[in-house]
PDB file of C-alpha atoms in Angstrom:
ATOM      1  CA  MET J 118     -19.648 -66.041  14.267  1.00  0.00           C
ATOM      2  CA  ALA J 119     -15.924 -66.579  14.573  1.00  0.00           C
ATOM      3  CA  ARG J 120     -13.886 -69.584  13.657  1.00  0.00           C
ATOM      4  CA  SER J 121     -10.662 -70.723  15.162  1.00  0.00           C
ATOM      5  CA  GLY J 122      -7.906 -70.140  12.602  1.00  0.00           C
ATOM      6  CA  GLU J 123      -7.606 -73.809  11.699  1.00  0.00           C
ATOM      7  CA  VAL J 124     -11.270 -74.025  10.679  1.00  0.00           C
ATOM      8  CA  ALA J 125     -10.956 -71.637   7.771  1.00  0.00           C
ATOM      9  CA  ASP J 126      -8.002 -73.689   6.522  1.00  0.00           C
ATOM     10  CA  ALA J 127      -9.656 -77.064   7.141  1.00  0.00           C
ATOM     11  CA  ALA J 128     -13.096 -76.357   5.616  1.00  0.00           C
ATOM     12  CA  GLU J 129     -12.270 -78.333   2.470  1.00  0.00           C
ATOM     13  CA  GLU J 130     -10.927 -81.255   4.497  1.00  0.00           C
ATOM     14  CA  LEU J 131     -14.192 -81.437   6.458  1.00  0.00           C
ATOM     15  CA  HIS J 132     -16.389 -81.460   3.336  1.00  0.00           C
ATOM     16  CA  GLY J 133     -19.410 -83.718   3.817  1.00  0.00           C
ATOM     17  CA  TRP J 134     -18.776 -84.443   7.491  1.00  0.00           C
ATOM     18  CA  VAL J 135     -21.590 -84.746  10.043  1.00  0.00           C
ATOM     19  CA  VAL J 136     -21.702 -81.608  12.222  1.00  0.00           C
ATOM     20  CA  VAL J 137     -22.598 -81.969  15.903  1.00  0.00           C
ATOM     21  CA  GLY J 138     -23.302 -79.037  18.221  1.00  0.00           C
ATOM     22  CA  VAL J 139     -21.428 -79.525  21.490  1.00  0.00           C
ATOM     23  CA  VAL J 140     -22.606 -78.161  24.845  1.00  0.00           C
ATOM     24  CA  PRO J 141     -20.358 -79.156  27.786  1.00  0.00           C
ATOM     25  CA  ALA J 142     -23.158 -80.436  30.058  1.00  0.00           C
ATOM     26  CA  THR J 143     -24.591 -82.874  27.499  1.00  0.00           C
ATOM     27  CA  ALA J 144     -21.729 -83.351  25.058  1.00  0.00           C
ATOM     28  CA  GLU J 145     -21.025 -87.053  25.518  1.00  0.00           C
ATOM     29  CA  ALA J 146     -24.559 -88.285  24.791  1.00  0.00           C
ATOM     30  CA  VAL J 147     -25.016 -86.082  21.729  1.00  0.00           C
ATOM     31  CA  VAL J 148     -21.559 -86.766  20.286  1.00  0.00           C
ATOM     32  CA  ALA J 149     -21.946 -90.532  20.774  1.00  0.00           C
ATOM     33  CA  ARG J 150     -25.159 -90.490  18.743  1.00  0.00           C
ATOM     34  CA  ALA J 151     -23.666 -88.185  16.098  1.00  0.00           C
ATOM     35  CA  ALA J 152     -20.711 -90.579  15.752  1.00  0.00           C
ATOM     36  CA  GLU J 153     -23.197 -93.346  14.886  1.00  0.00           C
ATOM     37  CA  PHE J 154     -24.584 -91.189  12.069  1.00  0.00           C
ATOM     38  CA  ALA J 155     -21.082 -90.348  10.811  1.00  0.00           C
ATOM     39  CA  ARG J 156     -20.230 -94.062  10.739  1.00  0.00           C
ATOM     40  CA  ARG J 157     -23.423 -94.867   8.823  1.00  0.00           C
ATOM     41  CA  PHE J 158     -22.726 -92.073   6.332  1.00  0.00           C
ATOM     42  CA  GLY J 159     -19.109 -93.208   6.030  1.00  0.00           C
ATOM     43  CA  THR J 160     -17.794 -89.759   6.831  1.00  0.00           C
ATOM     44  CA  GLY J 161     -16.018 -87.779   9.518  1.00  0.00           C
ATOM     45  CA  LEU J 162     -17.459 -86.030  12.545  1.00  0.00           C
ATOM     46  CA  ALA J 163     -17.009 -82.311  13.237  1.00  0.00           C
ATOM     47  CA  CYS J 164     -17.642 -81.511  16.919  1.00  0.00           C
ATOM     48  CA  VAL J 165     -18.536 -77.812  17.005  1.00  0.00           C
ATOM     49  CA  ALA J 166     -18.717 -75.718  20.180  1.00  0.00           C
ATOM     50  CA  VAL J 167     -20.185 -72.233  19.755  1.00  0.00           C
ATOM     51  CA  GLU J 168     -19.335 -69.650  22.411  1.00  0.00           C
ATOM     52  CA  PRO J 169     -22.344 -67.303  22.655  1.00  0.00           C
ATOM     53  CA  ASP J 170     -20.571 -64.926  25.050  1.00  0.00           C
ATOM     54  CA  ARG J 171     -18.453 -63.371  22.294  1.00  0.00           C
ATOM     55  CA  MET J 172     -19.405 -60.891  19.570  1.00  0.00           C
ATOM     56  CA  ALA J 173     -17.984 -60.852  16.053  1.00  0.00           C
ATOM     57  CA  PHE J 174     -16.710 -57.513  14.729  1.00  0.00           C
ATOM     58  CA  ALA J 175     -14.869 -58.317  11.473  1.00  0.00           C
ATOM     59  CA  GLU J 176     -14.529 -61.147   8.972  1.00  0.00           C
ATOM     60  CA  SER J 177     -11.488 -61.649   6.759  1.00  0.00           C
ATOM     61  CA  ILE J 178     -11.596 -62.948   3.209  1.00  0.00           C
ATOM     62  CA  ASP J 179     -10.568 -66.474   4.313  1.00  0.00           C
ATOM     63  CA  GLY J 180     -13.594 -66.712   6.623  1.00  0.00           C
ATOM     64  CA  THR J 181     -11.734 -66.063   9.874  1.00  0.00           C
ATOM     65  CA  VAL J 182     -13.864 -63.852  12.093  1.00  0.00           C
ATOM     66  CA  LEU J 183     -12.418 -61.568  14.741  1.00  0.00           C
ATOM     67  CA  SER J 184     -14.417 -61.355  17.945  1.00  0.00           C
ATOM     68  CA  TYR J 185     -14.321 -59.971  21.448  1.00  0.00           C
ATOM     69  CA  PRO J 186     -15.861 -61.257  24.690  1.00  0.00           C
ATOM     70  CA  ILE J 187     -18.970 -59.616  26.089  1.00  0.00           C
ATOM     71  CA  ALA J 188     -17.382 -59.796  29.554  1.00  0.00           C
ATOM     72  CA  PRO J 189     -13.910 -58.137  29.412  1.00  0.00           C
ATOM     73  CA  GLU J 190     -12.488 -60.517  32.029  1.00  0.00           C
ATOM     74  CA  ASP J 191     -13.005 -63.377  29.543  1.00  0.00           C
ATOM     75  CA  TRP J 192     -10.617 -61.876  26.981  1.00  0.00           C
ATOM     76  CA  ALA J 193      -8.556 -64.443  25.080  1.00  0.00           C
ATOM     77  CA  ASP J 194      -6.391 -64.007  22.016  1.00  0.00           C
ATOM     78  CA  GLU J 195      -7.916 -66.889  20.093  1.00  0.00           C
ATOM     79  CA  ILE J 196     -11.030 -69.010  20.274  1.00  0.00           C
ATOM     80  CA  THR J 197     -10.124 -72.622  20.985  1.00  0.00           C
ATOM     81  CA  PHE J 198     -12.035 -75.792  21.722  1.00  0.00           C
ATOM     82  CA  GLU J 199     -11.819 -76.422  25.489  1.00  0.00           C
ATOM     83  CA  PRO J 200      -9.030 -78.995  26.050  1.00  0.00           C
ATOM     84  CA  GLU J 201     -10.896 -80.692  28.930  1.00  0.00           C
ATOM     85  CA  LEU J 202     -14.035 -81.047  26.818  1.00  0.00           C
ATOM     86  CA  ARG J 203     -11.982 -82.388  23.934  1.00  0.00           C
ATOM     87  CA  GLU J 204     -10.484 -85.069  26.213  1.00  0.00           C
ATOM     88  CA  ARG J 205     -13.942 -86.051  27.511  1.00  0.00           C
ATOM     89  CA  LEU J 206     -15.202 -86.440  23.952  1.00  0.00           C
ATOM     90  CA  LEU J 207     -12.170 -88.443  22.864  1.00  0.00           C
ATOM     91  CA  THR J 208     -13.011 -91.031  25.530  1.00  0.00           C
ATOM     92  CA  VAL J 209     -16.536 -91.305  24.071  1.00  0.00           C
ATOM     93  CA  LEU J 210     -15.101 -91.589  20.555  1.00  0.00           C
ATOM     94  CA  VAL J 211     -12.438 -94.187  21.387  1.00  0.00           C
ATOM     95  CA  ASP J 212     -14.199 -96.809  19.224  1.00  0.00           C
ATOM     96  CA  HIS J 213     -15.112 -94.377  16.431  1.00  0.00           C
ATOM     97  CA  ALA J 214     -13.070 -95.424  13.396  1.00  0.00           C
ATOM     98  CA  GLY J 215     -13.687 -92.281  11.342  1.00  0.00           C
ATOM     99  CA  PRO J 216     -11.883 -88.958  11.483  1.00  0.00           C
ATOM    100  CA  VAL J 217     -12.907 -86.362  14.073  1.00  0.00           C
ATOM    101  CA  ALA J 218     -12.347 -82.601  14.173  1.00  0.00           C
ATOM    102  CA  PHE J 219     -12.925 -80.158  17.028  1.00  0.00           C
ATOM    103  CA  VAL J 220     -14.056 -76.674  16.038  1.00  0.00           C
ATOM    104  CA  ALA J 221     -14.595 -73.560  18.168  1.00  0.00           C
ATOM    105  CA  LEU J 222     -16.890 -70.767  16.949  1.00  0.00           C
ATOM    106  CA  THR J 223     -18.409 -67.672  18.518  1.00  0.00           C
ATOM    107  CA  GLY J 224     -21.767 -65.958  18.286  1.00  0.00           C
ATOM    108  CA  ASP J 225     -25.302 -67.272  18.110  1.00  0.00           C
ATOM    109  CA  PRO J 226     -25.178 -71.093  18.342  1.00  0.00           C
ATOM    110  CA  ALA J 227     -27.839 -71.767  15.692  1.00  0.00           C
ATOM    111  CA  THR J 228     -26.313 -69.285  13.261  1.00  0.00           C
ATOM    112  CA  GLY J 229     -22.811 -70.623  13.866  1.00  0.00           C
ATOM    113  CA  LEU J 230     -23.791 -74.262  13.406  1.00  0.00           C
ATOM    114  CA  ALA J 231     -25.812 -73.503  10.270  1.00  0.00           C
ATOM    115  CA  SER J 232     -23.041 -71.424   8.728  1.00  0.00           C
ATOM    116  CA  PHE J 233     -20.360 -73.996   9.488  1.00  0.00           C
ATOM    117  CA  ALA J 234     -22.533 -76.859   8.197  1.00  0.00           C
ATOM    118  CA  GLY J 235     -23.040 -74.899   4.991  1.00  0.00           C
ATOM    119  CA  THR J 236     -19.313 -74.255   4.665  1.00  0.00           C
ATOM    120  CA  VAL J 237     -18.466 -77.964   4.898  1.00  0.00           C
ATOM    121  CA  ASP J 238     -21.625 -79.135   3.073  1.00  0.00           C
ATOM    122  CA  ALA J 239     -22.642 -81.318   6.024  1.00  0.00           C
ATOM    123  CA  PRO J 240     -25.320 -83.952   5.372  1.00  0.00           C
ATOM    124  CA  MET J 241     -26.939 -83.098   8.728  1.00  0.00           C
ATOM    125  CA  ILE J 242     -26.599 -81.180  11.972  1.00  0.00           C
ATOM    126  CA  VAL J 243     -26.967 -83.098  15.245  1.00  0.00           C
ATOM    127  CA  VAL J 244     -27.911 -81.273  18.462  1.00  0.00           C
ATOM    128  CA  GLY J 245     -29.254 -82.282  21.859  1.00  0.00           C
ATOM    129  CA  SER J 246     -32.688 -81.502  23.208  1.00  0.00           C
ATOM    130  CA  ARG J 247     -32.884 -78.654  25.653  1.00  0.00           C
ATOM    131  CA  GLU J 248     -31.364 -78.877  29.099  1.00  0.00           C
ATOM    132  CA  ALA J 249     -33.782 -79.860  31.834  1.00  0.00           C
ATOM    133  CA  GLY J 250     -34.353 -77.494  34.718  1.00  0.00           C
ATOM    134  CA  LEU J 251     -34.702 -73.790  35.269  1.00  0.00           C
ATOM    135  CA  ARG J 252     -31.348 -72.918  33.685  1.00  0.00           C
ATOM    136  CA  GLY J 253     -32.283 -74.659  30.433  1.00  0.00           C
ATOM    137  CA  SER J 254     -35.702 -73.010  30.433  1.00  0.00           C
ATOM    138  CA  LEU J 255     -34.251 -69.543  30.971  1.00  0.00           C
ATOM    139  CA  ARG J 256     -31.641 -70.022  28.256  1.00  0.00           C
ATOM    140  CA  GLU J 257     -34.295 -71.259  25.841  1.00  0.00           C
ATOM    141  CA  PHE J 258     -36.667 -68.415  26.787  1.00  0.00           C
ATOM    142  CA  PHE J 259     -34.083 -65.721  26.060  1.00  0.00           C
ATOM    143  CA  ALA J 260     -32.179 -67.308  23.174  1.00  0.00           C
ATOM    144  CA  GLY J 261     -34.726 -69.738  21.784  1.00  0.00           C
ATOM    145  CA  SER J 262     -34.213 -73.388  21.016  1.00  0.00           C
ATOM    146  CA  VAL J 263     -31.153 -74.041  18.861  1.00  0.00           C
ATOM    147  CA  ALA J 264     -32.928 -77.021  17.269  1.00  0.00           C
ATOM    148  CA  LEU J 265     -35.987 -74.903  16.514  1.00  0.00           C
ATOM    149  CA  HIS J 266     -33.909 -72.104  14.976  1.00  0.00           C
ATOM    150  CA  LEU J 267     -31.965 -74.613  12.884  1.00  0.00           C
ATOM    151  CA  SER J 268     -35.125 -76.289  11.623  1.00  0.00           C
ATOM    152  CA  HIS J 269     -36.569 -72.969  10.441  1.00  0.00           C
ATOM    153  CA  ARG J 270     -33.557 -70.950   9.309  1.00  0.00           C
ATOM    154  CA  GLN J 271     -31.494 -73.318   7.167  1.00  0.00           C
ATOM    155  CA  THR J 272     -32.039 -76.262   4.819  1.00  0.00           C
ATOM    156  CA  ARG J 273     -29.999 -79.149   6.231  1.00  0.00           C
ATOM    157  CA  PRO J 274     -31.666 -81.953   8.176  1.00  0.00           C
ATOM    158  CA  VAL J 275     -31.508 -81.461  11.942  1.00  0.00           C
ATOM    159  CA  VAL J 276     -31.365 -84.468  14.255  1.00  0.00           C
ATOM    160  CA  VAL J 277     -32.343 -83.742  17.860  1.00  0.00           C
ATOM    161  CA  VAL J 278     -30.970 -86.260  20.365  1.00  0.00           C
ATOM    162  CA  PRO J 279     -33.356 -86.677  23.322  1.00  0.00           C
ATOM    163  CA  LEU J 280     -31.366 -86.073  26.500  1.00  0.00           C
ATOM    164  CA  ALA J 281     -33.957 -86.628  29.222  1.00  0.00           C
ATOM    165  CA  PRO J 282     -37.027 -88.315  27.730  1.00  0.00           C
ATOM    166  CA  VAL J 283     -40.066 -88.735  29.977  1.00  0.00           C
ATOM    167  CA  SER J 284     -42.963 -91.181  29.792  1.00  0.00           C
ATOM    168  CA  ARG J 285     -46.428 -90.082  28.694  1.00  0.00           C
ATOM    169  CA  ALA J 286     -47.532 -90.187  32.335  1.00  0.00           C
ATOM    170  CA  GLN J 287     -44.864 -87.678  33.397  1.00  0.00           C
ATOM    171  CA  ALA J 288     -44.985 -83.926  32.954  1.00  0.00           C
ATOM    172  CA  LEU J 289     -42.770 -82.444  30.277  1.00  0.00           C
ATOM    173  CA  PRO J 290     -39.724 -80.611  31.711  1.00  0.00           C
ATOM    174  CA  TRP J 291     -41.108 -77.129  31.113  1.00  0.00           C
ATOM    175  CA  GLU J 292     -44.524 -78.002  32.626  1.00  0.00           C
ATOM    176  CA  ASP J 293     -42.999 -78.580  36.087  1.00  0.00           C
ATOM    177  CA  GLU J 294     -41.293 -75.205  36.083  1.00  0.00           C
ATOM    178  CA  LEU J 295     -44.380 -73.034  35.702  1.00  0.00           C
TER     179      LEU J 295
END
């Protein structure tokens, strides 16, 4: 897991904030719900995007982790939160009165979210349910469910925001794909 440089410095400032895992395709719905929890807890909201296509190779004493991309053409000097995604989320958070931070990490999403939540002593981690469709099924098959990993590999409460709920009469998303 790698943090953008500002995260290591800001960990104390984000103490006790609600942590939300951000995936570009479903970010608005999950962040909007996480903002409700942050408001109810009277705390800030840390929007955390974890880039799984990078591998960590060293960690400094301040918590900054150096990483490299799996695909060499994706090389970048520093991990940053996507500016376009940040702007999309700011429009969702326009009425959110509390403070908001945007954090970019690398590595396994569940491990990154759990580690960051532990660093800032988050009261909870908010994530979305899996993506519908074949792409979501393949990602979950190979990497596993982030929510499932979080619920079994760390001690903070995990809130899973339903992204595409179906009625009892409908097949569950993964049942249609088999």
